[in-house]
């Protein structure tokens, strides 16, 4: 399997070198070395990669990416926030229900600064 074939496989599977390495049970550096032509995969790994190709992108285990908390300004730019705000203003019963629901959550301004 040539370096170009490994790059093409990653494109087909929509995965990073780290994710492909994880699926093969090896280090990311090994996959990168294969892609640079510094090393070549053994027959065993070629077979494993062909099996991954056959199974498709679902065969690649993926870690859930950490969600970065939006800044207050980013939240204020969200049209859905303003849509919700308009509904809260227009419907007293919704405002009452939201107030009751919000009682279970701490107020972020009450938190101690980091």
Short mmCIF file of N, CA, C and O in Angstrom, two decimals:
data_model
loop_
_atom_site.label_atom_id
_atom_site.label_comp_id
_atom_site.label_asym_id
_atom_site.label_seq_id
_atom_site.Cartn_x
_atom_site.Cartn_y
_atom_site.Cartn_z
N UNK A 1 0.87 -1.17 0.00
CA UNK A 1 0.00 0.00 0.00
C UNK A 1 0.91 1.23 0.00
O UNK A 1 1.73 1.40 0.90
N UNK A 2 0.75 2.08 -0.99
CA UNK A 2 1.58 3.27 -1.16
C UNK A 2 1.09 4.40 -0.26
O UNK A 2 -0.07 4.40 0.18
N UNK A 3 1.97 5.37 0.02
CA UNK A 3 1.57 6.51 0.85
C UNK A 3 0.31 7.21 0.35
O UNK A 3 -0.57 7.57 1.14
N UNK A 4 0.18 7.34 -0.97
CA UNK A 4 -1.00 7.99 -1.54
C UNK A 4 -2.27 7.19 -1.24
O UNK A 4 -3.35 7.75 -1.06
N UNK A 5 -2.14 5.85 -1.20
CA UNK A 5 -3.30 5.00 -0.92
C UNK A 5 -3.79 5.20 0.52
O UNK A 5 -4.99 5.18 0.78
N UNK A 6 -2.86 5.41 1.43
CA UNK A 6 -3.24 5.62 2.83
C UNK A 6 -3.93 6.98 2.99
O UNK A 6 -4.94 7.10 3.67
N UNK A 7 -3.39 7.99 2.31
CA UNK A 7 -4.03 9.31 2.35
C UNK A 7 -5.43 9.24 1.75
O UNK A 7 -6.37 9.81 2.29
N UNK A 8 -5.55 8.51 0.64
CA UNK A 8 -6.85 8.37 -0.01
C UNK A 8 -7.83 7.63 0.91
O UNK A 8 -9.00 7.99 1.00
N UNK A 9 -7.34 6.60 1.60
CA UNK A 9 -8.19 5.85 2.53
C UNK A 9 -8.72 6.78 3.62
O UNK A 9 -9.90 6.75 3.95
N UNK A 10 -7.83 7.61 4.18
CA UNK A 10 -8.28 8.53 5.23
C UNK A 10 -9.33 9.49 4.69
O UNK A 10 -10.28 9.83 5.39
N UNK A 11 -9.16 9.93 3.44
CA UNK A 11 -10.17 10.81 2.84
C UNK A 11 -11.50 10.08 2.71
O UNK A 11 -12.55 10.62 3.03
N UNK A 12 -11.46 8.85 2.23
CA UNK A 12 -12.68 8.06 2.06
C UNK A 12 -13.39 7.85 3.40
O UNK A 12 -14.62 7.87 3.47
N UNK A 13 -12.59 7.61 4.44
CA UNK A 13 -13.16 7.35 5.75
C UNK A 13 -13.47 8.63 6.52
O UNK A 13 -14.12 8.59 7.56
N UNK A 14 -12.97 9.76 6.01
CA UNK A 14 -13.21 11.05 6.67
C UNK A 14 -12.59 11.08 8.06
O UNK A 14 -13.24 11.54 9.00
N UNK A 15 -11.36 10.59 8.17
CA UNK A 15 -10.75 10.51 9.49
C UNK A 15 -9.37 11.15 9.51
O UNK A 15 -8.75 11.35 8.47
N UNK A 16 -8.92 11.44 10.70
CA UNK A 16 -7.58 11.98 10.90
C UNK A 16 -6.60 10.82 11.01
O UNK A 16 -7.00 9.65 11.17
N UNK A 17 -5.31 11.14 10.95
CA UNK A 17 -4.28 10.11 11.15
C UNK A 17 -4.42 9.49 12.54
O UNK A 17 -4.26 8.29 12.72
N UNK A 18 -4.75 10.32 13.53
CA UNK A 18 -4.92 9.82 14.89
C UNK A 18 -6.10 8.83 14.96
O UNK A 18 -6.01 7.80 15.62
N UNK A 19 -7.20 9.16 14.29
CA UNK A 19 -8.37 8.28 14.33
C UNK A 19 -8.08 6.96 13.60
O UNK A 19 -8.49 5.89 14.07
N UNK A 20 -7.37 7.03 12.47
CA UNK A 20 -7.02 5.80 11.75
C UNK A 20 -6.09 4.95 12.61
O UNK A 20 -6.27 3.74 12.73
N UNK A 21 -5.13 5.60 13.25
CA UNK A 21 -4.21 4.87 14.12
C UNK A 21 -4.98 4.19 15.26
O UNK A 21 -4.71 3.03 15.59
N UNK A 22 -5.93 4.89 15.83
CA UNK A 22 -6.74 4.31 16.90
C UNK A 22 -7.51 3.09 16.43
O UNK A 22 -7.61 2.08 17.14
N UNK A 23 -8.05 3.16 15.22
CA UNK A 23 -8.80 2.03 14.67
C UNK A 23 -7.89 0.83 14.41
O UNK A 23 -8.33 -0.32 14.47
N UNK A 24 -6.61 1.11 14.13
CA UNK A 24 -5.65 0.03 13.85
C UNK A 24 -4.90 -0.42 15.10
O UNK A 24 -4.15 -1.39 15.06
N UNK A 25 -5.06 0.32 16.20
CA UNK A 25 -4.37 -0.03 17.43
C UNK A 25 -2.88 0.30 17.41
O UNK A 25 -2.08 -0.41 18.01
N UNK A 26 -2.53 1.37 16.71
CA UNK A 26 -1.13 1.78 16.62
C UNK A 26 -1.01 3.26 16.94
O UNK A 26 -2.02 3.93 17.18
N UNK A 27 0.21 3.78 16.91
CA UNK A 27 0.45 5.20 17.19
C UNK A 27 0.22 6.04 15.95
O UNK A 27 0.47 5.59 14.81
N UNK A 28 -0.19 7.27 16.16
CA UNK A 28 -0.42 8.22 15.06
C UNK A 28 0.86 8.40 14.23
O UNK A 28 0.81 8.51 13.01
N UNK A 29 2.01 8.42 14.91
CA UNK A 29 3.28 8.63 14.21
C UNK A 29 3.54 7.55 13.15
O UNK A 29 4.13 7.83 12.12
N UNK A 30 3.05 6.35 13.42
CA UNK A 30 3.23 5.26 12.45
C UNK A 30 2.43 5.54 11.19
O UNK A 30 2.94 5.39 10.07
N UNK A 31 1.19 5.97 11.35
CA UNK A 31 0.36 6.29 10.19
C UNK A 31 0.99 7.44 9.40
O UNK A 31 1.07 7.39 8.16
N UNK A 32 1.48 8.44 10.11
CA UNK A 32 2.13 9.57 9.42
C UNK A 32 3.39 9.12 8.70
O UNK A 32 3.68 9.59 7.58
N UNK A 33 4.15 8.21 9.29
CA UNK A 33 5.34 7.68 8.62
C UNK A 33 4.96 6.91 7.37
O UNK A 33 5.66 6.99 6.34
N UNK A 34 3.85 6.17 7.41
CA UNK A 34 3.37 5.48 6.21
C UNK A 34 3.02 6.49 5.13
O UNK A 34 3.35 6.31 3.96
N UNK A 35 2.34 7.56 5.52
CA UNK A 35 1.92 8.56 4.54
C UNK A 35 3.10 9.31 3.93
O UNK A 35 3.02 9.79 2.81
N UNK A 36 4.20 9.43 4.69
CA UNK A 36 5.39 10.11 4.17
C UNK A 36 6.33 9.16 3.45
O UNK A 36 7.33 9.59 2.89
N UNK A 37 6.02 7.87 3.47
CA UNK A 37 6.87 6.88 2.81
C UNK A 37 8.11 6.52 3.61
O UNK A 37 9.02 5.88 3.08
N UNK A 38 8.15 6.91 4.88
CA UNK A 38 9.30 6.56 5.73
C UNK A 38 9.21 5.11 6.18
O UNK A 38 10.24 4.47 6.42
N UNK A 39 8.00 4.62 6.35
CA UNK A 39 7.73 3.23 6.72
C UNK A 39 6.62 2.72 5.81
O UNK A 39 5.91 3.51 5.17
N UNK A 40 6.48 1.39 5.77
CA UNK A 40 5.40 0.81 4.98
C UNK A 40 4.63 -0.18 5.85
O UNK A 40 5.23 -0.91 6.64
N UNK A 41 3.31 -0.20 5.71
CA UNK A 41 2.50 -1.10 6.56
C UNK A 41 2.75 -2.56 6.20
O UNK A 41 2.98 -2.90 5.04
N UNK A 42 2.68 -3.41 7.22
CA UNK A 42 2.81 -4.84 6.98
C UNK A 42 1.51 -5.35 6.35
O UNK A 42 0.49 -4.65 6.32
N UNK A 43 1.58 -6.58 5.90
CA UNK A 43 0.42 -7.20 5.26
C UNK A 43 -0.78 -7.20 6.20
O UNK A 43 -1.91 -6.99 5.79
N UNK A 44 -0.51 -7.42 7.49
CA UNK A 44 -1.59 -7.44 8.49
C UNK A 44 -2.32 -6.10 8.53
O UNK A 44 -3.55 -6.05 8.52
N UNK A 45 -1.56 -5.00 8.54
CA UNK A 45 -2.19 -3.68 8.60
C UNK A 45 -2.86 -3.32 7.28
O UNK A 45 -3.89 -2.65 7.28
N UNK A 46 -2.29 -3.77 6.18
CA UNK A 46 -2.94 -3.53 4.88
C UNK A 46 -4.31 -4.20 4.88
O UNK A 46 -5.31 -3.61 4.46
N UNK A 47 -4.36 -5.43 5.39
CA UNK A 47 -5.64 -6.14 5.46
C UNK A 47 -6.63 -5.43 6.37
O UNK A 47 -7.83 -5.33 6.05
N UNK A 48 -6.13 -4.91 7.49
CA UNK A 48 -7.01 -4.19 8.42
C UNK A 48 -7.54 -2.91 7.77
O UNK A 48 -8.72 -2.57 7.93
N UNK A 49 -6.69 -2.22 7.02
CA UNK A 49 -7.14 -1.00 6.35
C UNK A 49 -8.15 -1.30 5.25
O UNK A 49 -9.11 -0.54 5.06
N UNK A 50 -7.95 -2.41 4.53
CA UNK A 50 -8.93 -2.80 3.51
C UNK A 50 -10.27 -3.12 4.16
O UNK A 50 -11.32 -2.80 3.62
N UNK A 51 -10.23 -3.74 5.33
CA UNK A 51 -11.47 -4.05 6.05
C UNK A 51 -12.16 -2.76 6.50
O UNK A 51 -13.39 -2.64 6.40
N UNK A 52 -11.39 -1.78 6.96
CA UNK A 52 -11.96 -0.48 7.32
C UNK A 52 -12.60 0.18 6.10
O UNK A 52 -13.68 0.76 6.20
N UNK A 53 -11.92 0.09 4.95
CA UNK A 53 -12.47 0.68 3.72
C UNK A 53 -13.81 0.01 3.38
O UNK A 53 -14.77 0.69 3.02
N UNK A 54 -13.86 -1.31 3.53
CA UNK A 54 -15.08 -2.04 3.21
C UNK A 54 -16.23 -1.64 4.14
O UNK A 54 -17.36 -1.46 3.71
N UNK A 55 -15.91 -1.45 5.42
CA UNK A 55 -16.95 -1.09 6.40
C UNK A 55 -17.38 0.37 6.28
O UNK A 55 -18.50 0.72 6.65
N UNK A 56 -16.48 1.22 5.81
CA UNK A 56 -16.83 2.64 5.63
C UNK A 56 -16.54 3.47 6.87
O UNK A 56 -16.01 2.99 7.86
N UNK A 57 -16.90 4.77 6.81
CA UNK A 57 -16.58 5.72 7.88
C UNK A 57 -17.08 5.31 9.26
O UNK A 57 -16.50 5.69 10.27
N UNK A 58 -18.15 4.52 9.33
CA UNK A 58 -18.70 4.12 10.62
C UNK A 58 -17.73 3.22 11.38
O UNK A 58 -17.87 3.04 12.60
N UNK A 59 -16.76 2.64 10.69
CA UNK A 59 -15.81 1.72 11.33
C UNK A 59 -14.75 2.45 12.13
O UNK A 59 -14.02 1.83 12.90
N UNK A 60 -14.65 3.76 11.97
CA UNK A 60 -13.63 4.54 12.66
C UNK A 60 -14.20 5.03 13.99
O UNK A 60 -15.17 5.79 14.01
N UNK A 61 -13.60 4.60 15.10
CA UNK A 61 -14.06 5.12 16.40
C UNK A 61 -13.65 6.59 16.54
O UNK A 61 -12.52 6.95 16.25
N UNK A 62 -14.58 7.41 16.93
CA UNK A 62 -14.30 8.84 17.06
C UNK A 62 -14.58 9.30 18.48
O UNK A 62 -15.55 8.90 19.08
N UNK A 63 -13.70 10.16 18.95
CA UNK A 63 -13.91 10.78 20.25
C UNK A 63 -14.83 11.96 20.07
O UNK A 63 -14.74 12.68 19.07
N UNK A 64 -15.68 12.15 21.04
CA UNK A 64 -16.53 13.34 21.00
C UNK A 64 -15.65 14.54 21.29
O UNK A 64 -14.85 14.54 22.22
N UNK A 65 -15.80 15.54 20.48
CA UNK A 65 -15.01 16.74 20.67
C UNK A 65 -15.59 17.58 21.78
O UNK A 65 -16.80 17.67 21.94
N UNK A 66 -14.70 18.19 22.53
CA UNK A 66 -15.13 19.06 23.61
C UNK A 66 -15.80 20.29 23.03
O UNK A 66 -15.30 20.91 22.11
N UNK A 67 -16.93 20.60 23.57
CA UNK A 67 -17.63 21.81 23.18
C UNK A 67 -17.01 22.99 23.91
O UNK A 67 -16.88 22.97 25.12
N UNK A 68 -16.59 23.98 23.16
CA UNK A 68 -16.04 25.18 23.77
C UNK A 68 -17.21 26.08 24.14
O UNK A 68 -18.10 26.33 23.33
N UNK A 69 -17.22 26.53 25.38
CA UNK A 69 -18.31 27.38 25.84
C UNK A 69 -18.31 28.69 25.05
O UNK A 69 -17.27 29.30 24.84
N UNK A 70 -19.49 29.07 24.63
CA UNK A 70 -19.63 30.32 23.89
C UNK A 70 -19.49 31.50 24.84
O UNK A 70 -19.91 31.44 26.00
N UNK A 71 -18.90 32.56 24.33
CA UNK A 71 -18.77 33.76 25.15
C UNK A 71 -20.14 34.43 25.24
O UNK A 71 -21.02 34.19 24.41
N UNK A 72 -20.34 35.30 26.22
CA UNK A 72 -21.62 36.00 26.33
C UNK A 72 -21.98 36.77 25.05
O UNK A 72 -23.14 36.80 24.65
N UNK A 73 -20.99 37.35 24.40
CA UNK A 73 -21.29 38.09 23.16
C UNK A 73 -21.73 37.15 22.05
O UNK A 73 -22.60 37.49 21.25
N UNK A 74 -21.12 35.96 21.98
CA UNK A 74 -21.55 34.99 20.98
C UNK A 74 -22.98 34.54 21.25
O UNK A 74 -23.77 34.36 20.33
N UNK A 75 -23.31 34.35 22.52
CA UNK A 75 -24.68 33.95 22.87
C UNK A 75 -25.68 35.03 22.48
O UNK A 75 -26.77 34.73 22.01
N UNK A 76 -25.31 36.28 22.69
CA UNK A 76 -26.22 37.38 22.34
C UNK A 76 -26.41 37.50 20.84
O UNK A 76 -27.42 38.03 20.38
N UNK A 77 -25.49 36.97 20.06
CA UNK A 77 -25.61 37.03 18.60
C UNK A 77 -26.48 35.90 18.05
O UNK A 77 -26.81 35.89 16.87
N UNK A 78 -26.88 34.97 18.90
CA UNK A 78 -27.67 33.82 18.47
C UNK A 78 -29.12 34.21 18.25
O UNK A 78 -29.83 34.60 19.19
N UNK A 79 -29.63 34.09 17.02
CA UNK A 79 -31.03 34.46 16.75
C UNK A 79 -32.03 33.64 17.55
O UNK A 79 -33.10 34.13 17.89
N UNK A 80 -31.69 32.40 17.87
CA UNK A 80 -32.60 31.56 18.65
C UNK A 80 -32.80 32.12 20.06
O UNK A 80 -33.88 32.00 20.63
N UNK A 81 -31.75 32.70 20.62
CA UNK A 81 -31.87 33.32 21.94
C UNK A 81 -32.89 34.45 21.90
O UNK A 81 -33.74 34.57 22.78
N UNK A 82 -32.82 35.27 20.87
CA UNK A 82 -33.74 36.41 20.75
C UNK A 82 -35.16 35.94 20.45
O UNK A 82 -36.13 36.53 20.92
N UNK A 83 -35.29 34.86 19.71
CA UNK A 83 -36.62 34.28 19.44
C UNK A 83 -37.25 33.82 20.76
O UNK A 83 -38.42 34.09 21.03
N UNK A 84 -36.45 33.14 21.58
CA UNK A 84 -36.92 32.69 22.89
C UNK A 84 -37.27 33.89 23.78
O UNK A 84 -38.31 33.89 24.46
N UNK A 85 -36.44 34.90 23.76
CA UNK A 85 -36.68 36.09 24.56
C UNK A 85 -38.00 36.76 24.18
O UNK A 85 -38.80 37.14 25.04
N UNK A 86 -38.26 36.87 22.87
CA UNK A 86 -39.52 37.46 22.42
C UNK A 86 -40.72 36.65 22.90
O UNK A 86 -41.73 37.20 23.32
N UNK A 87 -40.59 35.32 22.87
CA UNK A 87 -41.67 34.46 23.34
C UNK A 87 -41.89 34.64 24.84
O UNK A 87 -43.04 34.68 25.31
N UNK A 88 -40.80 34.74 25.60
CA UNK A 88 -40.93 34.94 27.04
C UNK A 88 -41.63 36.26 27.34
O UNK A 88 -42.43 36.35 28.28
N UNK A 89 -41.34 37.29 26.57
CA UNK A 89 -41.99 38.59 26.78
C UNK A 89 -43.47 38.56 26.40
O UNK A 89 -44.30 39.17 27.06
N UNK A 90 -43.78 37.81 25.34
CA UNK A 90 -45.14 37.82 24.82
C UNK A 90 -46.09 36.89 25.56
O UNK A 90 -47.31 37.09 25.52
N UNK A 91 -45.58 35.89 26.25
CA UNK A 91 -46.44 34.88 26.86
C UNK A 91 -46.17 34.75 28.36
O UNK A 91 -45.23 34.08 28.77
N UNK A 92 -47.01 35.36 29.19
CA UNK A 92 -46.80 35.31 30.65
C UNK A 92 -46.75 33.88 31.20
O UNK A 92 -45.97 33.61 32.12
N UNK A 93 -47.56 32.98 30.66
CA UNK A 93 -47.55 31.61 31.17
C UNK A 93 -46.23 30.91 30.85
O UNK A 93 -45.73 30.12 31.67
N UNK A 94 -45.63 31.22 29.72
CA UNK A 94 -44.32 30.66 29.39
C UNK A 94 -43.25 31.24 30.32
O UNK A 94 -42.38 30.52 30.81
N UNK A 95 -43.35 32.53 30.56
CA UNK A 95 -42.41 33.20 31.47
C UNK A 95 -42.49 32.59 32.87
O UNK A 95 -41.48 32.31 33.51
N UNK A 96 -43.71 32.31 33.33
CA UNK A 96 -43.90 31.70 34.64
C UNK A 96 -43.30 30.30 34.69
O UNK A 96 -42.61 29.93 35.65
N UNK A 97 -43.53 29.51 33.65
CA UNK A 97 -42.98 28.15 33.59
C UNK A 97 -41.46 28.18 33.53
O UNK A 97 -40.78 27.39 34.19
N UNK A 98 -40.91 29.11 32.76
CA UNK A 98 -39.45 29.24 32.65
C UNK A 98 -38.84 29.67 33.98
O UNK A 98 -37.77 29.20 34.37
N UNK A 99 -39.53 30.54 34.70
CA UNK A 99 -39.05 31.00 36.00
C UNK A 99 -38.99 29.82 36.98
O UNK A 99 -38.00 29.66 37.69
N UNK A 100 -40.02 29.00 36.99
CA UNK A 100 -40.03 27.82 37.86
C UNK A 100 -38.91 26.85 37.48
O UNK A 100 -38.23 26.32 38.35
N UNK A 101 -38.74 26.64 36.20
CA UNK A 101 -37.69 25.75 35.73
C UNK A 101 -36.30 26.29 36.09
O UNK A 101 -35.42 25.55 36.51
N UNK A 102 -36.13 27.59 35.99
CA UNK A 102 -34.83 28.22 36.25
C UNK A 102 -34.43 28.17 37.71
O UNK A 102 -33.24 28.30 38.03
N UNK A 103 -35.39 27.98 38.62
CA UNK A 103 -35.07 27.93 40.04
C UNK A 103 -34.08 26.82 40.38
O UNK A 103 -33.29 26.95 41.31
N UNK A 104 -34.08 25.76 39.62
CA UNK A 104 -33.19 24.62 39.88
C UNK A 104 -31.76 24.88 39.42
O UNK A 104 -30.85 24.11 39.72
N UNK A 105 -31.53 25.96 38.69
CA UNK A 105 -30.22 26.25 38.13
C UNK A 105 -29.57 27.43 38.85
O UNK A 105 -30.25 28.41 39.15
N UNK A 106 -28.25 27.36 39.09
CA UNK A 106 -27.59 28.49 39.77
C UNK A 106 -27.47 29.68 38.82
O UNK A 106 -27.35 29.52 37.61
N UNK A 107 -27.48 30.85 39.40
CA UNK A 107 -27.28 32.08 38.64
C UNK A 107 -25.78 32.24 38.40
O UNK A 107 -25.01 32.22 39.34
N UNK A 108 -25.34 32.36 37.14
CA UNK A 108 -23.91 32.47 36.86
C UNK A 108 -23.25 33.67 37.54
O UNK A 108 -22.06 33.63 37.83
N UNK A 109 -24.01 34.71 37.83
CA UNK A 109 -23.41 35.87 38.51
C UNK A 109 -23.14 35.60 39.97
O UNK A 109 -22.40 36.33 40.61
N UNK A 110 -23.73 34.52 40.52
CA UNK A 110 -23.48 34.16 41.92
C UNK A 110 -22.19 33.37 42.08
O UNK A 110 -21.70 33.20 43.18
N UNK A 111 -21.66 32.85 40.97
CA UNK A 111 -20.44 32.03 41.02
C UNK A 111 -19.23 32.90 41.34
O UNK A 111 -19.14 34.05 40.91
N UNK A 112 -18.32 32.32 42.09
CA UNK A 112 -17.08 33.05 42.42
C UNK A 112 -16.23 33.18 41.16
O UNK A 112 -16.17 32.25 40.35
N UNK A 113 -15.56 34.31 40.97
CA UNK A 113 -14.69 34.47 39.80
C UNK A 113 -13.55 33.48 39.84
O UNK A 113 -13.08 33.12 40.92
N UNK A 114 -13.11 33.01 38.63
CA UNK A 114 -12.04 31.99 38.57
C UNK A 114 -10.71 32.49 39.10
O UNK A 114 -10.35 33.55 39.17
#
